[in-house]
Amino acid sequence: MSDTIFVLNGPNLNLLGLREPDIYGHDTLDDIAGQLEDRGRELGVEIDMRQSNHEGHLVDWLHEAQARQAKAVLLNAGGFTHTSVAIHDAIKSVTTPVIEVHLSNPHARESFRHESFVGRAAKGTIAGFGALSYILALEAAARF
């Protein structure tokens, strides 16, 4: 097992800082990456952060995390959280622990966000703490 933690981000997360900052905050994905890199160094883990607006990339990266024997995956699947059986199945097909991450609390939002295909397959979920959700998930993943 390596000391690498994959951080995978789905659709529209490339727009963080601009997109609905009242919901998602003012931090950009680059800001979050920097925070994760800093905390990762303190925890002795390497961060491999990626973002795609394409579902298949997330599936491929979950498989790659398994092949590279990553310590864990932090996954913010964005809107695919509520729709993607393919991502659910990819999580179930790997032994690498996956932690679902959300900036906002999906259960405090529209009812269609209350269902999570990712959460049904993930080891756990951290949501609702803005950019801190990623750091909290990293803290958990570093203990695997």
PDB file of C-alpha atoms in Angstrom:
ATOM      1  CA  MET A   1       0.000   0.000   0.000  1.00  0.00           C
ATOM      2  CA  SER A   2       1.270   3.449  -0.858  1.00  0.00           C
ATOM      3  CA  ASP A   3       0.906   6.619   1.163  1.00  0.00           C
ATOM      4  CA  THR A   4      -0.965   8.306  -1.692  1.00  0.00           C
ATOM      5  CA  ILE A   5      -4.511   9.539  -1.194  1.00  0.00           C
ATOM      6  CA  PHE A   6      -6.461  10.273  -4.356  1.00  0.00           C
ATOM      7  CA  VAL A   7      -8.799  13.271  -4.163  1.00  0.00           C
ATOM      8  CA  LEU A   8     -11.320  13.014  -6.980  1.00  0.00           C
ATOM      9  CA  ASN A   9     -13.701  15.829  -7.861  1.00  0.00           C
ATOM     10  CA  GLY A  10     -16.648  15.655 -10.219  1.00  0.00           C
ATOM     11  CA  PRO A  11     -18.607  18.024 -12.417  1.00  0.00           C
ATOM     12  CA  ASN A  12     -18.645  21.775 -11.866  1.00  0.00           C
ATOM     13  CA  LEU A  13     -16.161  21.649  -8.994  1.00  0.00           C
ATOM     14  CA  ASN A  14     -13.684  23.402 -11.290  1.00  0.00           C
ATOM     15  CA  LEU A  15     -15.938  26.448 -10.769  1.00  0.00           C
ATOM     16  CA  LEU A  16     -15.560  26.569  -6.985  1.00  0.00           C
ATOM     17  CA  GLY A  17     -15.096  30.098  -5.717  1.00  0.00           C
ATOM     18  CA  LEU A  18     -17.314  31.427  -8.521  1.00  0.00           C
ATOM     19  CA  ARG A  19     -20.278  29.046  -8.486  1.00  0.00           C
ATOM     20  CA  GLU A  20     -22.887  29.785  -5.823  1.00  0.00           C
ATOM     21  CA  PRO A  21     -20.406  30.885  -3.137  1.00  0.00           C
ATOM     22  CA  ASP A  22     -23.266  31.199  -0.641  1.00  0.00           C
ATOM     23  CA  ILE A  23     -23.583  27.391  -0.845  1.00  0.00           C
ATOM     24  CA  TYR A  24     -20.077  26.202  -1.765  1.00  0.00           C
ATOM     25  CA  GLY A  25     -17.887  28.927  -0.270  1.00  0.00           C
ATOM     26  CA  HIS A  26     -15.235  31.188  -1.732  1.00  0.00           C
ATOM     27  CA  ASP A  27     -12.359  28.679  -1.787  1.00  0.00           C
ATOM     28  CA  THR A  28     -11.334  27.508  -5.248  1.00  0.00           C
ATOM     29  CA  LEU A  29     -10.391  23.922  -5.981  1.00  0.00           C
ATOM     30  CA  ASP A  30      -6.759  25.118  -6.131  1.00  0.00           C
ATOM     31  CA  ASP A  31      -7.169  26.643  -2.647  1.00  0.00           C
ATOM     32  CA  ILE A  32      -8.481  23.323  -1.346  1.00  0.00           C
ATOM     33  CA  ALA A  33      -5.643  21.457  -3.080  1.00  0.00           C
ATOM     34  CA  GLY A  34      -3.117  23.689  -1.304  1.00  0.00           C
ATOM     35  CA  GLN A  35      -4.758  23.093   2.058  1.00  0.00           C
ATOM     36  CA  LEU A  36      -4.744  19.337   1.437  1.00  0.00           C
ATOM     37  CA  GLU A  37      -1.093  19.366   0.339  1.00  0.00           C
ATOM     38  CA  ASP A  38      -0.107  21.247   3.510  1.00  0.00           C
ATOM     39  CA  ARG A  39      -2.050  18.930   5.814  1.00  0.00           C
ATOM     40  CA  GLY A  40      -0.944  15.881   3.846  1.00  0.00           C
ATOM     41  CA  ARG A  41       2.722  16.755   4.454  1.00  0.00           C
ATOM     42  CA  GLU A  42       1.996  17.017   8.187  1.00  0.00           C
ATOM     43  CA  LEU A  43       0.284  13.604   8.109  1.00  0.00           C
ATOM     44  CA  GLY A  44       2.954  11.976   5.942  1.00  0.00           C
ATOM     45  CA  VAL A  45       0.713  11.303   2.947  1.00  0.00           C
ATOM     46  CA  GLU A  46       0.888  12.379  -0.685  1.00  0.00           C
ATOM     47  CA  ILE A  47      -2.131  13.969  -2.366  1.00  0.00           C
ATOM     48  CA  ASP A  48      -3.100  13.137  -5.955  1.00  0.00           C
ATOM     49  CA  MET A  49      -5.884  15.643  -6.717  1.00  0.00           C
ATOM     50  CA  ARG A  50      -7.957  15.485  -9.904  1.00  0.00           C
ATOM     51  CA  GLN A  51     -11.153  16.976 -11.327  1.00  0.00           C
ATOM     52  CA  SER A  52     -13.304  16.030 -14.292  1.00  0.00           C
ATOM     53  CA  ASN A  53     -16.730  16.870 -15.599  1.00  0.00           C
ATOM     54  CA  HIS A  54     -16.909  13.364 -17.111  1.00  0.00           C
ATOM     55  CA  GLU A  55     -18.285  10.367 -15.241  1.00  0.00           C
ATOM     56  CA  GLY A  56     -16.001   7.840 -16.952  1.00  0.00           C
ATOM     57  CA  HIS A  57     -12.885   9.661 -15.768  1.00  0.00           C
ATOM     58  CA  LEU A  58     -14.019   9.250 -12.161  1.00  0.00           C
ATOM     59  CA  VAL A  59     -14.617   5.537 -12.743  1.00  0.00           C
ATOM     60  CA  ASP A  60     -11.190   5.125 -14.378  1.00  0.00           C
ATOM     61  CA  TRP A  61      -9.499   7.012 -11.535  1.00  0.00           C
ATOM     62  CA  LEU A  62     -11.157   4.805  -8.916  1.00  0.00           C
ATOM     63  CA  HIS A  63      -9.754   1.785 -10.767  1.00  0.00           C
ATOM     64  CA  GLU A  64      -6.342   3.483 -10.964  1.00  0.00           C
ATOM     65  CA  ALA A  65      -6.371   4.147  -7.217  1.00  0.00           C
ATOM     66  CA  GLN A  66      -6.838   0.410  -6.707  1.00  0.00           C
ATOM     67  CA  ALA A  67      -4.090  -0.475  -9.211  1.00  0.00           C
ATOM     68  CA  ARG A  68      -1.662   1.972  -7.592  1.00  0.00           C
ATOM     69  CA  GLN A  69      -2.562   0.643  -4.131  1.00  0.00           C
ATOM     70  CA  ALA A  70      -3.607   4.074  -2.898  1.00  0.00           C
ATOM     71  CA  LYS A  71      -4.196   4.403   0.817  1.00  0.00           C
ATOM     72  CA  ALA A  72      -7.668   5.879   0.209  1.00  0.00           C
ATOM     73  CA  VAL A  73      -9.813   8.000  -2.080  1.00  0.00           C
ATOM     74  CA  LEU A  74     -11.656  11.173  -1.127  1.00  0.00           C
ATOM     75  CA  LEU A  75     -14.502  11.552  -3.615  1.00  0.00           C
ATOM     76  CA  ASN A  76     -16.676  14.576  -4.216  1.00  0.00           C
ATOM     77  CA  ALA A  77     -18.686  13.285  -7.150  1.00  0.00           C
ATOM     78  CA  GLY A  78     -20.720  16.494  -7.429  1.00  0.00           C
ATOM     79  CA  GLY A  79     -24.043  15.908  -9.185  1.00  0.00           C
ATOM     80  CA  PHE A  80     -23.038  12.327 -10.038  1.00  0.00           C
ATOM     81  CA  THR A  81     -23.500  11.574  -6.332  1.00  0.00           C
ATOM     82  CA  HIS A  82     -27.246  11.392  -6.894  1.00  0.00           C
ATOM     83  CA  THR A  83     -27.334   9.732 -10.315  1.00  0.00           C
ATOM     84  CA  SER A  84     -24.373   7.466 -11.012  1.00  0.00           C
ATOM     85  CA  VAL A  85     -24.795   3.747 -10.633  1.00  0.00           C
ATOM     86  CA  ALA A  86     -21.510   3.444 -12.574  1.00  0.00           C
ATOM     87  CA  ILE A  87     -19.570   5.323  -9.870  1.00  0.00           C
ATOM     88  CA  HIS A  88     -21.371   3.338  -7.162  1.00  0.00           C
ATOM     89  CA  ASP A  89     -20.347   0.097  -8.884  1.00  0.00           C
ATOM     90  CA  ALA A  90     -16.754   1.301  -9.331  1.00  0.00           C
ATOM     91  CA  ILE A  91     -16.487   2.045  -5.603  1.00  0.00           C
ATOM     92  CA  LYS A  92     -17.874  -1.402  -4.818  1.00  0.00           C
ATOM     93  CA  SER A  93     -15.425  -3.027  -7.259  1.00  0.00           C
ATOM     94  CA  VAL A  94     -12.269  -1.740  -5.526  1.00  0.00           C
ATOM     95  CA  THR A  95     -10.882  -2.497  -2.085  1.00  0.00           C
ATOM     96  CA  THR A  96      -9.411   0.990  -1.674  1.00  0.00           C
ATOM     97  CA  PRO A  97     -11.446   2.799   1.001  1.00  0.00           C
ATOM     98  CA  VAL A  98     -13.514   5.669  -0.410  1.00  0.00           C
ATOM     99  CA  ILE A  99     -14.727   8.593   1.678  1.00  0.00           C
ATOM    100  CA  GLU A 100     -17.558  10.654   0.208  1.00  0.00           C
ATOM    101  CA  VAL A 101     -16.982  14.404   0.617  1.00  0.00           C
ATOM    102  CA  HIS A 102     -19.361  17.341   0.169  1.00  0.00           C
ATOM    103  CA  LEU A 103     -18.858  21.030   0.833  1.00  0.00           C
ATOM    104  CA  SER A 104     -22.537  21.562   1.627  1.00  0.00           C
ATOM    105  CA  ASN A 105     -24.921  19.279   3.508  1.00  0.00           C
ATOM    106  CA  PRO A 106     -26.983  17.512   0.809  1.00  0.00           C
ATOM    107  CA  HIS A 107     -29.667  16.575   3.359  1.00  0.00           C
ATOM    108  CA  ALA A 108     -30.311  20.258   4.097  1.00  0.00           C
ATOM    109  CA  ARG A 109     -30.894  21.003   0.409  1.00  0.00           C
ATOM    110  CA  GLU A 110     -33.317  19.934  -2.341  1.00  0.00           C
ATOM    111  CA  SER A 111     -34.917  16.528  -1.864  1.00  0.00           C
ATOM    112  CA  PHE A 112     -33.264  15.060  -4.990  1.00  0.00           C
ATOM    113  CA  ARG A 113     -29.897  15.543  -3.215  1.00  0.00           C
ATOM    114  CA  HIS A 114     -30.939  13.338  -0.292  1.00  0.00           C
ATOM    115  CA  GLU A 115     -30.174  10.133  -2.244  1.00  0.00           C
ATOM    116  CA  SER A 116     -26.483   9.266  -2.611  1.00  0.00           C
ATOM    117  CA  PHE A 117     -25.360   6.371  -4.762  1.00  0.00           C
ATOM    118  CA  VAL A 118     -21.797   7.206  -3.697  1.00  0.00           C
ATOM    119  CA  GLY A 119     -22.680   7.150  -0.003  1.00  0.00           C
ATOM    120  CA  ARG A 120     -24.251   3.721  -0.319  1.00  0.00           C
ATOM    121  CA  ALA A 121     -20.891   2.330  -1.436  1.00  0.00           C
ATOM    122  CA  ALA A 122     -18.420   4.559   0.457  1.00  0.00           C
ATOM    123  CA  LYS A 123     -16.796   3.736   3.786  1.00  0.00           C
ATOM    124  CA  GLY A 124     -18.129   7.025   5.185  1.00  0.00           C
ATOM    125  CA  THR A 125     -19.315  10.544   4.382  1.00  0.00           C
ATOM    126  CA  ILE A 126     -18.181  13.969   5.531  1.00  0.00           C
ATOM    127  CA  ALA A 127     -20.379  16.864   4.474  1.00  0.00           C
ATOM    128  CA  GLY A 128     -21.488  20.341   5.347  1.00  0.00           C
ATOM    129  CA  PHE A 129     -18.253  21.930   6.564  1.00  0.00           C
ATOM    130  CA  GLY A 130     -17.181  23.726   3.398  1.00  0.00           C
ATOM    131  CA  ALA A 131     -13.531  23.248   2.450  1.00  0.00           C
ATOM    132  CA  LEU A 132     -12.922  21.820   5.927  1.00  0.00           C
ATOM    133  CA  SER A 133     -14.880  18.720   4.816  1.00  0.00           C
ATOM    134  CA  TYR A 134     -11.880  17.753   2.675  1.00  0.00           C
ATOM    135  CA  ILE A 135      -9.442  18.206   5.562  1.00  0.00           C
ATOM    136  CA  LEU A 136     -11.634  16.174   7.915  1.00  0.00           C
ATOM    137  CA  ALA A 137     -11.867  13.417   5.297  1.00  0.00           C
ATOM    138  CA  LEU A 138      -8.085  13.520   4.843  1.00  0.00           C
ATOM    139  CA  GLU A 139      -7.590  13.180   8.600  1.00  0.00           C
ATOM    140  CA  ALA A 140      -9.785  10.068   8.552  1.00  0.00           C
ATOM    141  CA  ALA A 141      -8.134   8.600   5.444  1.00  0.00           C
ATOM    142  CA  ALA A 142      -4.641   9.049   6.860  1.00  0.00           C
ATOM    143  CA  ARG A 143      -5.595   6.628   9.665  1.00  0.00           C
ATOM    144  CA  PHE A 144      -6.309   3.714   7.286  1.00  0.00           C
TER     145      PHE A 144
END
